[in-house]
Amino acid sequence: MGRMIKFARVDTLRVVSACVAIMLVTLGALACSDNGDSAKTSLRDRITELKIEALDTGPTHSDELFALGQALFFDPILSGNRDISCATCHHPDAASGDALPVSIGTGGTGLAADRQLGASRHFVPRNATELFNRGAPQWHTMFWDRRIERDGLLGISSPAGEDLPTGLPNVLVAQAMFPVTSRDEMLGDKDEASYEEGGNELAFLDDEEAIWEALMVRLLGIDGYVEMFTEAFPEIPTENLTFVHVALAIAAFESDGFAFADSPWDRYVAGEAGALSEDAISGGELFFGRANCATCHSGPLFTDQEVHNIASPQTGPGKAGEAPDDFGRFRESFDFEDLYRFRTPPLRNVELTGPWFHSGAYTSLEEAVAHHLDPLQSLEDYAQSASARELASLYEDEWSERQFSRSVRDETGAAFEGEFAFIYTDEVRTDMITRTLDPVIADMPELNDDEIAQIVEFLKSLTDPAARDLSHLVPESVPSGLPLDE
Ligand code: HEC
Ligand code: HEC
């Protein structure tokens, strides 16, 4: 298996530069392109063929529910130590993410790219997803590994199993139940637990239901919230309010606040021929045609919501037992086919939401796109990439420490605990990644730099100009009176 893939590992650089040389000498562009213009389907035809339609951003919510959700989203009162809110990692100033490769949870200081890890804290293992258009009715999965998903007639499956309240209307609401239960993100460590005034009484708790209940005690002890809940849920007596109402309000804020469907691409789909530049049109033709991008980045959200292994670099702290790696979907399914599989990210406003990939491995869109075209080679060469160099300088201490622990582990062979125990070396890792490599990604066409630039132009046409400035979403203050992130 490994050998087959090696065979596909063509030296792209050499081929591309040979092509460029031929072009320069003969001015015969046809010598390099494997599709004559006649074979190319126009972007307009592809839109018709693929039945591409306008994005439905979902139902909107009442002003009162939005206002409550906005307050809760920005209020550090939902965190054990009262020092971090949803907005810390999904901030309007950072296009609904945090502009970091991987997030920094409770104990950290500062916002977005300036955020620093607190003393003796751990990074959150993954890149904070952006939150654009999560109110769209197509969404049936949440998280890089789909650990929350709509599960047919059974409702919604999640890490809380049977403890997840039933009857939640969608996966976005279900998702909003969880960040408060994560020790590294919002809950805090056990040794921080305290019943003192203003102390972290939540950190004593291990059980989701108990955490949700304790948070309701906090919230309903604040007059401003009692009032806002009453306005948002006039038919629910205060004593019947639960954390589900918190989640409903947060999801309402997320879906209305971050809904943006008026990009140049949307205007082009609606018939406005001049909405896209020529390069963006050529990029779109590649995206939906020869470059196969839309096989996975499909539909109006530009994701199939399926998991794929595209041999992404294993940067960042990694997850639990397999650290410094992150086994992706395998962590949920325990199916070896799912090793290193991550959910296809949506691409609207992608230009604004770097660094990209599940651990923020790429700091440039060009490199993120180019990775797809020769994934195994790109994985092997990652340490030499501009992205790796940029991240290394941004996070010098943590990064070198991590690289160090990684190399120690690689030499000694890190053991993966339990019944799947094995010795873990670079070779083993590459072999594992190669085995489950997505067949589409294993067989991508070669593109030259101009074509990659065109695809990037196309990706930039997915930016709604209004999404560039989200500062109107930041409230002046929150009902708890706690300071907002800055
Ligand atoms: C410490 C940073 C941090 C905080 C605080 C945080 N998040 Fe996140 N969020 C993340 C990361 C990292 C992910 C991706 C995790 C994964 O996929 O495993 C994520 C994923 C999500 C997603 C999934 C989107 C998708 O399509 O998969 C949503 C929605 C979300 N967060 C909303 C929230 C809300 C609501 C809160 C507050 C209740 C919150 N987050 C608090 C970092 C954070
Ligand atoms: C086999 C499915 C598949 C194909 C084909 C594919 N992608 Fe991806 N793409 C993914 C997955 C999965 C990720 C996330 C990988 C990770 O996080 O480790 C991703 C990540 C990305 C990202 C980063 C987005 C973010 O928010 O982190 C961009 C940009 C992107 N792809 C563009 C493209 C383009 C352009 C093409 C065509 C040249 C393409 N993709 C083809 C599955 C695919």
Coordinates of C-alpha atoms and ligand atoms in Angstrom, one line a residue:
M1 CA 0.0 0.0 0.0
G2 CA 2.7 2.4 1.0
R3 CA 4.6 1.6 -2.2
M4 CA 1.6 2.4 -4.4
I5 CA 1.4 5.8 -2.9
K6 CA 5.1 6.4 -3.3
F7 CA 4.6 5.8 -7.0
A8 CA 2.1 8.6 -7.1
R9 CA 4.6 10.9 -5.4
V10 CA 5.8 12.7 -8.5
D11 CA 8.3 15.5 -8.1
T12 CA 5.7 18.3 -8.8
L13 CA 8.2 21.1 -8.6
R14 CA 10.4 19.6 -11.2
V15 CA 7.4 18.9 -13.5
V16 CA 6.0 22.3 -13.0
S17 CA 9.3 24.1 -13.7
A18 CA 9.8 21.9 -16.8
C19 CA 6.4 22.9 -18.0
V20 CA 7.1 26.6 -17.4
A21 CA 10.4 26.2 -19.3
I22 CA 8.6 24.7 -22.3
M23 CA 6.0 27.4 -22.1
L24 CA 8.6 30.1 -22.2
V25 CA 10.5 28.5 -25.0
T26 CA 7.7 27.6 -27.3
L27 CA 5.0 29.9 -26.0
G28 CA 2.9 26.8 -26.5
A29 CA 0.7 26.7 -23.4
L30 CA -1.1 23.7 -24.7
A31 CA 2.0 21.6 -24.2
C32 CA 1.4 21.8 -20.5
S33 CA -2.3 21.8 -20.0
D34 CA -4.0 18.5 -20.2
N35 CA -7.3 20.0 -21.0
G36 CA -7.7 22.0 -24.2
D37 CA -10.1 25.0 -23.8
S38 CA -12.7 23.2 -25.7
A39 CA -12.9 20.4 -23.1
K40 CA -13.5 23.0 -20.3
T41 CA -17.0 23.5 -19.0
S42 CA -17.8 27.1 -18.2
L43 CA -18.4 28.0 -14.6
R44 CA -22.0 29.1 -15.5
D45 CA -22.6 25.6 -17.1
R46 CA -21.2 23.9 -14.0
I47 CA -23.5 25.9 -11.8
T48 CA -26.5 24.7 -13.8
E49 CA -25.2 21.1 -14.0
L50 CA -24.5 20.9 -10.2
K51 CA -27.8 22.7 -9.5
I52 CA -25.9 25.2 -7.3
E53 CA -28.4 27.3 -5.4
A54 CA -28.4 30.3 -3.1
L55 CA -27.5 29.6 0.5
D56 CA -30.4 29.5 2.9
T57 CA -29.0 30.9 6.2
G58 CA -31.9 29.5 8.2
P59 CA -34.7 31.0 10.2
T60 CA -34.1 34.2 12.2
H61 CA -35.0 34.7 15.9
S62 CA -36.6 37.3 18.1
D63 CA -34.6 40.3 19.1
E64 CA -35.0 39.3 22.8
L65 CA -33.6 35.8 22.2
F66 CA -30.7 37.2 20.1
A67 CA -29.9 39.8 22.9
L68 CA -29.8 37.0 25.5
G69 CA -27.7 34.8 23.3
Q70 CA -25.3 37.6 22.6
A71 CA -24.9 38.4 26.3
L72 CA -24.3 34.7 27.2
F73 CA -21.8 34.3 24.3
F74 CA -19.7 37.2 25.5
D75 CA -20.1 36.6 29.3
P76 CA -17.2 34.9 31.1
I77 CA -19.8 34.0 33.8
L78 CA -20.2 30.7 31.9
S79 CA -16.7 29.6 32.7
G80 CA -15.6 28.1 36.0
N81 CA -12.9 30.7 36.6
R82 CA -15.0 33.6 35.2
D83 CA -12.2 34.4 32.8
I84 CA -13.2 33.1 29.4
S85 CA -16.3 33.3 27.2
C86 CA -17.4 31.7 23.9
A87 CA -16.3 34.9 22.3
T88 CA -12.7 34.6 23.5
C89 CA -12.2 31.8 21.0
H90 CA -14.9 32.8 18.5
H91 CA -14.5 36.6 18.5
P92 CA -15.9 39.0 16.0
D93 CA -12.5 40.7 15.7
A94 CA -11.1 37.4 14.5
A95 CA -13.8 36.5 12.1
S96 CA -15.6 34.2 14.6
G97 CA -12.5 32.3 15.4
D98 CA -9.4 33.2 17.4
A99 CA -6.7 33.6 14.7
L100 CA -4.6 31.1 16.6
P101 CA -3.4 27.7 15.2
V102 CA -4.9 26.0 18.3
S103 CA -7.0 27.7 21.0
I104 CA -6.0 28.8 24.5
G105 CA -8.6 28.2 27.2
T106 CA -9.1 29.2 30.8
G107 CA -6.1 30.8 32.5
G108 CA -5.0 32.5 29.2
T109 CA -4.8 36.2 28.7
G110 CA -5.4 38.5 25.8
L111 CA -7.4 38.1 22.7
A112 CA -6.9 36.6 19.2
A113 CA -3.4 36.4 17.9
D114 CA -2.1 38.1 21.1
R115 CA -3.6 35.5 23.4
Q116 CA -1.0 33.9 25.7
L117 CA -1.2 30.5 27.5
G118 CA -1.6 30.7 31.2
A119 CA 1.2 29.3 33.5
S120 CA 1.1 25.4 33.5
R121 CA -1.9 25.3 31.2
H122 CA -2.3 23.2 28.1
F123 CA -3.4 24.3 24.6
V124 CA -6.8 23.2 23.4
P125 CA -5.8 20.5 20.9
R126 CA -7.6 21.9 17.9
N127 CA -8.2 25.0 15.8
A128 CA -11.3 26.9 16.8
T129 CA -13.7 26.6 13.9
E130 CA -15.3 29.8 12.5
L131 CA -19.0 30.1 13.0
F132 CA -20.3 31.5 9.8
N133 CA -23.8 30.4 8.6
R134 CA -24.2 27.6 11.3
G135 CA -27.9 28.4 11.3
A136 CA -28.2 26.9 7.8
P137 CA -30.7 23.9 7.9
Q138 CA -28.2 21.6 6.1
W139 CA -25.9 21.4 9.1
H140 CA -26.1 17.9 10.7
T141 CA -22.6 17.6 12.2
M142 CA -20.5 19.7 14.5
F143 CA -16.7 19.6 15.3
W144 CA -13.7 18.5 13.3
D145 CA -14.5 14.9 14.1
R146 CA -18.3 15.1 13.9
R147 CA -18.6 14.1 17.5
I148 CA -22.0 15.8 17.5
E149 CA -24.3 14.7 14.7
R150 CA -27.9 14.2 13.8
D151 CA -28.6 10.6 14.2
G152 CA -31.6 9.7 12.2
L153 CA -34.7 9.0 14.3
L154 CA -32.7 8.7 17.4
G155 CA -32.1 12.4 17.6
I156 CA -28.6 13.8 18.2
S157 CA -25.6 11.8 19.2
S158 CA -23.0 13.5 21.4
P159 CA -20.3 12.9 23.9
A160 CA -22.9 13.2 26.7
G161 CA -24.7 10.1 25.4
E162 CA -28.0 9.7 27.2
D163 CA -27.3 12.7 29.4
L164 CA -28.0 15.1 26.5
P165 CA -31.5 16.4 27.0
T166 CA -33.8 15.2 24.3
G167 CA -35.8 17.3 21.9
L168 CA -32.9 19.7 21.0
P169 CA -33.9 21.3 17.7
N170 CA -30.5 21.0 15.9
V171 CA -26.8 20.3 16.3
L172 CA -25.9 23.9 16.8
V173 CA -28.0 24.0 20.0
A174 CA -26.5 20.7 21.1
Q175 CA -23.0 22.0 20.5
A176 CA -23.6 25.0 22.8
M177 CA -24.1 22.6 25.8
F178 CA -20.5 21.4 25.7
P179 CA -17.8 24.1 25.8
V180 CA -18.7 24.8 29.5
T181 CA -18.0 21.2 30.4
S182 CA -14.5 21.1 28.9
R183 CA -11.8 21.6 31.6
D184 CA -9.2 23.1 29.3
E185 CA -11.7 25.4 27.5
M186 CA -14.1 26.8 30.1
L187 CA -14.5 24.6 33.3
G188 CA -11.0 24.8 34.8
D189 CA -9.0 22.2 36.7
K190 CA -10.1 20.2 39.7
D191 CA -7.4 21.8 41.8
E192 CA -8.9 25.3 41.2
A193 CA -12.2 24.2 42.7
S194 CA -13.4 26.4 45.6
Y195 CA -16.7 27.3 47.3
E196 CA -15.4 30.8 48.3
E197 CA -17.3 33.9 47.1
G198 CA -16.4 34.2 43.4
G199 CA -14.6 30.8 43.5
N200 CA -14.8 28.1 40.9
E201 CA -17.5 25.9 42.4
L202 CA -18.0 24.2 39.0
A203 CA -14.5 22.6 39.0
F204 CA -15.7 20.1 41.6
L205 CA -18.1 18.7 39.1
D206 CA -17.4 15.9 36.6
D207 CA -20.9 15.3 35.4
E208 CA -22.4 17.4 32.6
E209 CA -25.8 17.6 34.1
A210 CA -24.4 18.9 37.4
I211 CA -22.3 21.5 35.6
W212 CA -25.4 22.7 33.6
E213 CA -27.4 23.0 36.8
A214 CA -24.7 24.8 38.7
L215 CA -24.4 27.3 35.8
M216 CA -28.2 28.0 36.0
V217 CA -27.7 28.8 39.7
R218 CA -25.1 31.3 38.8
L219 CA -27.1 32.9 35.9
L220 CA -30.4 33.1 37.8
G221 CA -28.6 34.8 40.7
I222 CA -28.1 37.8 38.4
D223 CA -31.1 40.1 38.0
G224 CA -30.2 41.2 34.5
Y225 CA -30.3 37.6 33.3
V226 CA -33.6 36.8 35.0
E227 CA -35.1 39.8 33.1
M228 CA -33.5 38.8 29.8
F229 CA -34.6 35.1 30.1
T230 CA -38.2 36.3 30.9
E231 CA -38.2 38.5 27.8
A232 CA -36.7 35.8 25.6
F233 CA -38.8 32.9 27.0
P234 CA -42.0 34.7 28.2
E235 CA -44.0 31.4 28.4
I236 CA -41.4 29.6 30.6
P237 CA -41.6 30.2 34.4
T238 CA -38.1 31.1 35.8
E239 CA -38.0 27.9 37.9
N240 CA -38.4 25.8 34.7
L241 CA -35.4 27.4 32.9
T242 CA -32.6 25.0 32.2
F243 CA -29.2 25.1 30.4
V244 CA -31.1 24.1 27.2
H245 CA -32.6 27.6 27.2
V246 CA -29.0 29.0 27.4
A247 CA -28.0 26.8 24.4
L248 CA -31.1 27.9 22.4
A249 CA -30.3 31.6 23.0
I250 CA -26.6 31.2 22.2
A251 CA -27.4 29.3 19.0
A252 CA -29.9 32.0 18.0
F253 CA -27.2 34.6 18.4
E254 CA -24.6 32.5 16.5
S255 CA -26.9 31.7 13.6
D256 CA -28.3 35.3 13.1
G257 CA -25.1 37.2 14.0
F258 CA -22.8 35.2 11.7
A259 CA -25.1 34.7 8.7
F260 CA -23.5 36.1 5.6
A261 CA -24.6 35.0 2.1
D262 CA -23.9 38.0 -0.1
S263 CA -20.4 37.3 -1.4
P264 CA -19.4 38.0 -5.0
W265 CA -19.9 34.2 -5.5
D266 CA -23.5 34.5 -4.3
R267 CA -24.1 37.4 -6.6
Y268 CA -22.6 35.5 -9.5
V269 CA -24.8 32.5 -8.8
A270 CA -27.8 34.8 -8.7
G271 CA -26.9 35.8 -12.3
E272 CA -24.6 38.9 -11.9
A273 CA -22.0 38.0 -14.6
G274 CA -19.6 40.8 -13.5
A275 CA -19.5 39.8 -9.9
L276 CA -16.4 37.6 -10.3
S277 CA -13.0 38.6 -11.8
E278 CA -11.7 36.5 -14.7
D279 CA -9.2 34.8 -12.4
A280 CA -11.9 33.9 -9.9
I281 CA -14.0 32.4 -12.8
S282 CA -11.0 30.4 -13.9
G283 CA -10.4 29.3 -10.3
G284 CA -14.1 28.4 -10.0
E285 CA -13.8 26.3 -13.1
L286 CA -10.9 24.4 -11.6
F287 CA -12.6 24.1 -8.2
F288 CA -15.8 22.5 -9.7
G289 CA -13.9 20.8 -12.5
R290 CA -10.4 19.4 -13.0
A291 CA -9.2 20.2 -9.4
N292 CA -11.9 18.1 -7.8
C293 CA -12.3 20.4 -4.9
A294 CA -16.1 20.3 -4.9
T295 CA -16.1 16.5 -4.5
C296 CA -15.7 17.3 -0.8
H297 CA -16.2 21.0 -0.5
S298 CA -19.7 20.7 -2.0
G299 CA -23.1 22.4 -1.8
P300 CA -23.8 25.9 -0.7
L301 CA -21.7 25.6 2.5
F302 CA -18.8 24.1 0.6
T303 CA -18.6 21.0 2.7
D304 CA -20.0 17.5 2.4
Q305 CA -19.8 17.3 6.2
E306 CA -18.0 13.9 5.7
V307 CA -14.7 13.0 7.3
H308 CA -11.6 12.5 5.0
N309 CA -7.9 11.8 5.6
I310 CA -6.0 14.3 3.4
A311 CA -2.7 13.6 5.2
S312 CA -2.8 16.9 7.1
P313 CA 0.3 17.8 9.1
Q314 CA 0.0 16.6 12.7
T315 CA 1.0 19.9 14.4
G316 CA -0.2 21.1 17.7
P317 CA -0.3 19.3 21.0
G318 CA -2.4 16.4 19.8
K319 CA -5.2 14.6 21.6
A320 CA -5.0 12.5 24.8
G321 CA -3.6 9.0 24.3
E322 CA -2.3 9.5 20.8
A323 CA -0.6 12.9 21.5
P324 CA 1.3 14.4 19.7
D325 CA -1.0 13.1 17.0
D326 CA -4.8 13.6 16.6
F327 CA -6.5 10.6 15.2
G328 CA -9.6 12.6 14.2
R329 CA -12.8 10.7 13.7
F330 CA -11.1 7.4 14.9
R331 CA -11.4 8.8 18.5
E332 CA -15.2 8.6 18.2
S333 CA -15.7 5.6 16.0
F334 CA -12.7 3.3 16.9
D335 CA -12.9 2.3 13.3
F336 CA -9.4 2.1 11.8
E337 CA -10.7 3.4 8.5
D338 CA -11.4 6.6 10.4
L339 CA -7.8 7.3 11.4
Y340 CA -6.7 10.9 10.7
R341 CA -10.1 11.7 9.1
F342 CA -11.4 15.2 9.8
R343 CA -14.6 16.8 8.7
T344 CA -14.3 18.8 5.5
P345 CA -14.4 22.4 6.6
P346 CA -16.8 24.8 5.0
L347 CA -15.2 27.5 2.9
R348 CA -17.4 30.6 3.1
N349 CA -15.2 33.6 4.2
V350 CA -12.3 31.2 4.4
E351 CA -9.9 34.0 3.5
L352 CA -10.6 35.6 6.9
T353 CA -10.4 32.5 9.1
G354 CA -6.8 31.4 9.1
P355 CA -4.7 29.7 10.2
W356 CA -6.3 26.7 8.5
F357 CA -6.7 22.9 9.0
H358 CA -7.7 21.1 12.2
S359 CA -4.6 22.2 14.1
G360 CA -4.0 25.5 12.2
A361 CA -1.0 24.0 10.4
Y362 CA -1.2 26.4 7.5
T363 CA -0.9 30.1 7.8
S364 CA -1.4 30.8 4.1
L365 CA -4.3 29.9 1.8
E366 CA -1.9 29.1 -1.0
E367 CA -0.1 26.5 1.1
A368 CA -3.4 25.1 2.4
V369 CA -4.7 24.6 -1.1
A370 CA -1.3 23.3 -2.5
H371 CA -1.3 20.7 0.3
H372 CA -4.3 19.0 -1.3
L373 CA -2.5 18.6 -4.6
D374 CA 0.4 16.4 -3.4
P375 CA -0.6 15.6 0.2
L376 CA 2.0 13.0 1.1
Q377 CA 4.9 15.0 -0.2
S378 CA 3.5 18.1 1.4
L379 CA 3.2 16.2 4.7
E380 CA 6.8 15.1 4.4
D381 CA 8.0 18.6 3.5
Y382 CA 5.9 20.4 6.1
A383 CA 8.7 21.4 8.4
Q384 CA 10.3 23.4 5.6
S385 CA 7.1 25.2 4.7
A386 CA 6.6 28.9 5.2
S387 CA 3.7 28.1 7.5
A388 CA 5.7 25.9 9.8
R389 CA 8.4 28.5 10.0
E390 CA 5.9 31.2 10.8
L391 CA 4.3 29.2 13.5
A392 CA 7.6 28.3 15.0
S393 CA 8.5 31.9 15.5
L394 CA 5.1 32.9 16.8
Y395 CA 5.1 30.2 19.5
E396 CA 8.8 29.7 19.9
D397 CA 8.8 28.3 23.5
E398 CA 5.8 26.1 23.3
W399 CA 6.6 25.0 19.8
S400 CA 10.2 23.9 20.5
E401 CA 9.1 22.3 23.7
R402 CA 6.5 20.4 21.8
Q403 CA 8.8 19.5 19.0
F404 CA 11.2 18.2 21.6
S405 CA 8.7 16.1 23.3
R406 CA 7.6 14.8 19.9
S407 CA 11.2 13.8 19.0
V408 CA 11.7 12.1 22.4
R409 CA 8.5 10.2 21.8
D410 CA 9.5 9.3 18.3
E411 CA 12.8 7.9 19.5
T412 CA 11.5 6.0 22.4
G413 CA 8.3 5.1 20.7
A414 CA 5.2 6.4 22.4
A415 CA 2.9 3.7 23.5
F416 CA -0.8 4.2 22.8
E417 CA -2.6 2.8 25.8
G418 CA -5.1 0.1 26.0
E419 CA -6.0 -2.6 23.5
F420 CA -4.6 -0.7 20.5
A421 CA -1.1 -0.4 22.1
F422 CA 1.6 -0.1 19.5
I423 CA 5.0 1.5 19.0
Y424 CA 4.8 4.8 17.5
T425 CA 7.5 6.1 15.2
D426 CA 7.6 8.5 12.2
E427 CA 7.4 5.5 9.9
V428 CA 4.4 4.0 11.7
R429 CA 2.7 7.4 11.5
T430 CA 3.3 7.8 7.8
D431 CA 2.2 4.3 7.1
M432 CA -1.0 4.8 9.1
I433 CA -1.7 8.1 7.3
T434 CA -1.0 6.5 3.9
R435 CA -3.3 3.6 4.5
T436 CA -6.5 5.6 5.0
L437 CA -5.6 8.4 2.6
D438 CA -8.8 9.5 0.8
P439 CA -8.9 8.1 -2.8
V440 CA -9.8 11.4 -4.3
I441 CA -6.9 13.2 -2.6
A442 CA -4.6 10.4 -3.6
D443 CA -5.3 11.2 -7.2
M444 CA -5.3 14.9 -7.5
P445 CA -4.3 16.6 -10.8
E446 CA -1.1 18.7 -11.0
L447 CA -1.7 22.4 -11.1
N448 CA 0.8 25.1 -11.8
D449 CA 1.2 28.2 -9.5
D450 CA -1.0 30.3 -11.7
E451 CA -3.8 27.8 -11.4
I452 CA -3.4 27.6 -7.6
A453 CA -3.5 31.4 -7.5
Q454 CA -6.7 31.3 -9.5
I455 CA -8.3 28.9 -7.1
V456 CA -7.2 31.2 -4.2
E457 CA -8.9 34.1 -6.1
F458 CA -12.0 31.9 -6.3
L459 CA -11.9 31.2 -2.6
K460 CA -11.6 34.9 -1.9
S461 CA -14.8 35.5 -3.9
L462 CA -16.5 33.5 -1.1
T463 CA -16.0 36.4 1.3
D464 CA -19.1 38.4 2.0
P465 CA -17.7 42.0 2.3
A466 CA -20.0 42.5 5.4
A467 CA -18.2 39.7 7.2
R468 CA -15.0 41.7 7.2
D469 CA -16.1 43.9 10.1
L470 CA -18.1 42.1 12.8
S471 CA -17.5 44.7 15.5
H472 CA -21.2 45.5 15.7
L473 CA -21.7 42.1 17.4
V474 CA -19.6 43.0 20.4
P475 CA -21.8 44.2 23.3
E476 CA -20.8 47.2 25.5
S477 CA -21.1 45.1 28.7
V478 CA -22.5 41.9 29.9
P479 CA -25.1 41.3 32.7
S480 CA -22.6 39.7 35.2
G481 CA -20.6 42.9 35.1
L482 CA -17.4 40.9 34.4
P483 CA -14.9 42.6 32.0
L484 CA -15.1 41.7 28.3
D485 CA -12.2 40.3 26.4
E486 CA -9.8 42.8 24.9
Ligands
HEC1 C1 -10.9 27.8 24.5 C2 -11.5 28.1 23.2 C3 -13.0 27.9 23.0 C4 -14.0 28.3 23.7 C5 -14.0 29.1 25.0 C6 -15.2 28.0 23.0 N1 -14.9 27.3 21.8 FE1 -16.1 26.7 20.4 N2 -14.6 25.7 19.5 C7 -13.3 25.8 19.9 C8 -12.5 24.7 19.2 C9 -11.1 24.5 19.4 C10 -13.4 24.1 18.4 C11 -13.2 22.8 17.5 C12 -13.1 21.6 18.4 C13 -13.2 20.3 17.7 O1 -13.7 20.3 16.6 O2 -12.8 19.3 18.3 C14 -14.7 24.7 18.6 C15 -15.9 24.4 17.9 C16 -17.1 25.1 18.0 C17 -18.3 24.9 17.2 C18 -18.4 23.8 16.1 C19 -18.6 24.4 14.8 C20 -18.6 23.3 13.7 O3 -19.1 23.5 12.6 O4 -18.0 22.2 13.9 C21 -19.2 25.7 17.7 C22 -20.6 25.9 17.1 C23 -18.7 26.4 18.8 N3 -17.4 26.0 19.0 C24 -19.3 27.3 19.6 C25 -18.9 27.7 20.9 C26 -19.7 28.2 21.9 C27 -21.2 28.5 21.8 C28 -19.0 28.5 23.0 C29 -19.4 29.0 24.4 C30 -20.4 28.2 25.0 C31 -17.6 28.1 22.6 N4 -17.6 27.6 21.3 C32 -16.5 28.2 23.4 C33 -12.8 26.6 20.8 C34 -13.5 27.2 21.8
HEC2 C1 -11.1 14.4 -0.2 C2 -11.8 15.6 0.2 C3 -11.2 16.9 -0.1 C4 -10.9 17.4 -1.4 C5 -11.0 16.8 -2.7 C6 -10.5 18.8 -1.1 N1 -10.5 19.1 0.2 FE1 -10.0 20.8 1.1 N2 -10.1 20.0 2.9 C7 -10.6 18.7 3.1 C8 -10.4 18.4 4.6 C9 -10.8 17.1 5.2 C10 -9.8 19.5 5.1 C11 -9.4 19.7 6.6 C12 -8.1 19.0 6.9 C13 -7.6 19.1 8.3 O1 -8.1 19.9 9.0 O2 -6.8 18.4 8.7 C14 -9.7 20.5 4.1 C15 -9.2 21.8 4.2 C16 -9.3 22.8 3.3 C17 -9.0 24.2 3.5 C18 -8.8 24.8 4.8 C19 -10.1 25.3 5.4 C20 -10.1 25.6 6.9 O3 -11.0 26.2 7.4 O4 -9.2 25.1 7.6 C21 -9.1 24.8 2.3 C22 -8.9 26.3 2.0 C23 -9.4 23.8 1.3 N3 -9.5 22.6 1.9 C24 -9.6 24.0 -0.1 C25 -9.6 23.0 -1.0 C26 -9.4 23.2 -2.4 C27 -9.2 24.5 -3.1 C28 -9.5 21.9 -3.0 C29 -9.3 21.6 -4.4 C30 -8.0 21.9 -4.9 C31 -9.8 21.0 -1.9 N4 -9.8 21.7 -0.7 C32 -10.1 19.7 -2.1 C33 -11.1 17.8 2.2 C34 -11.0 18.0 0.9

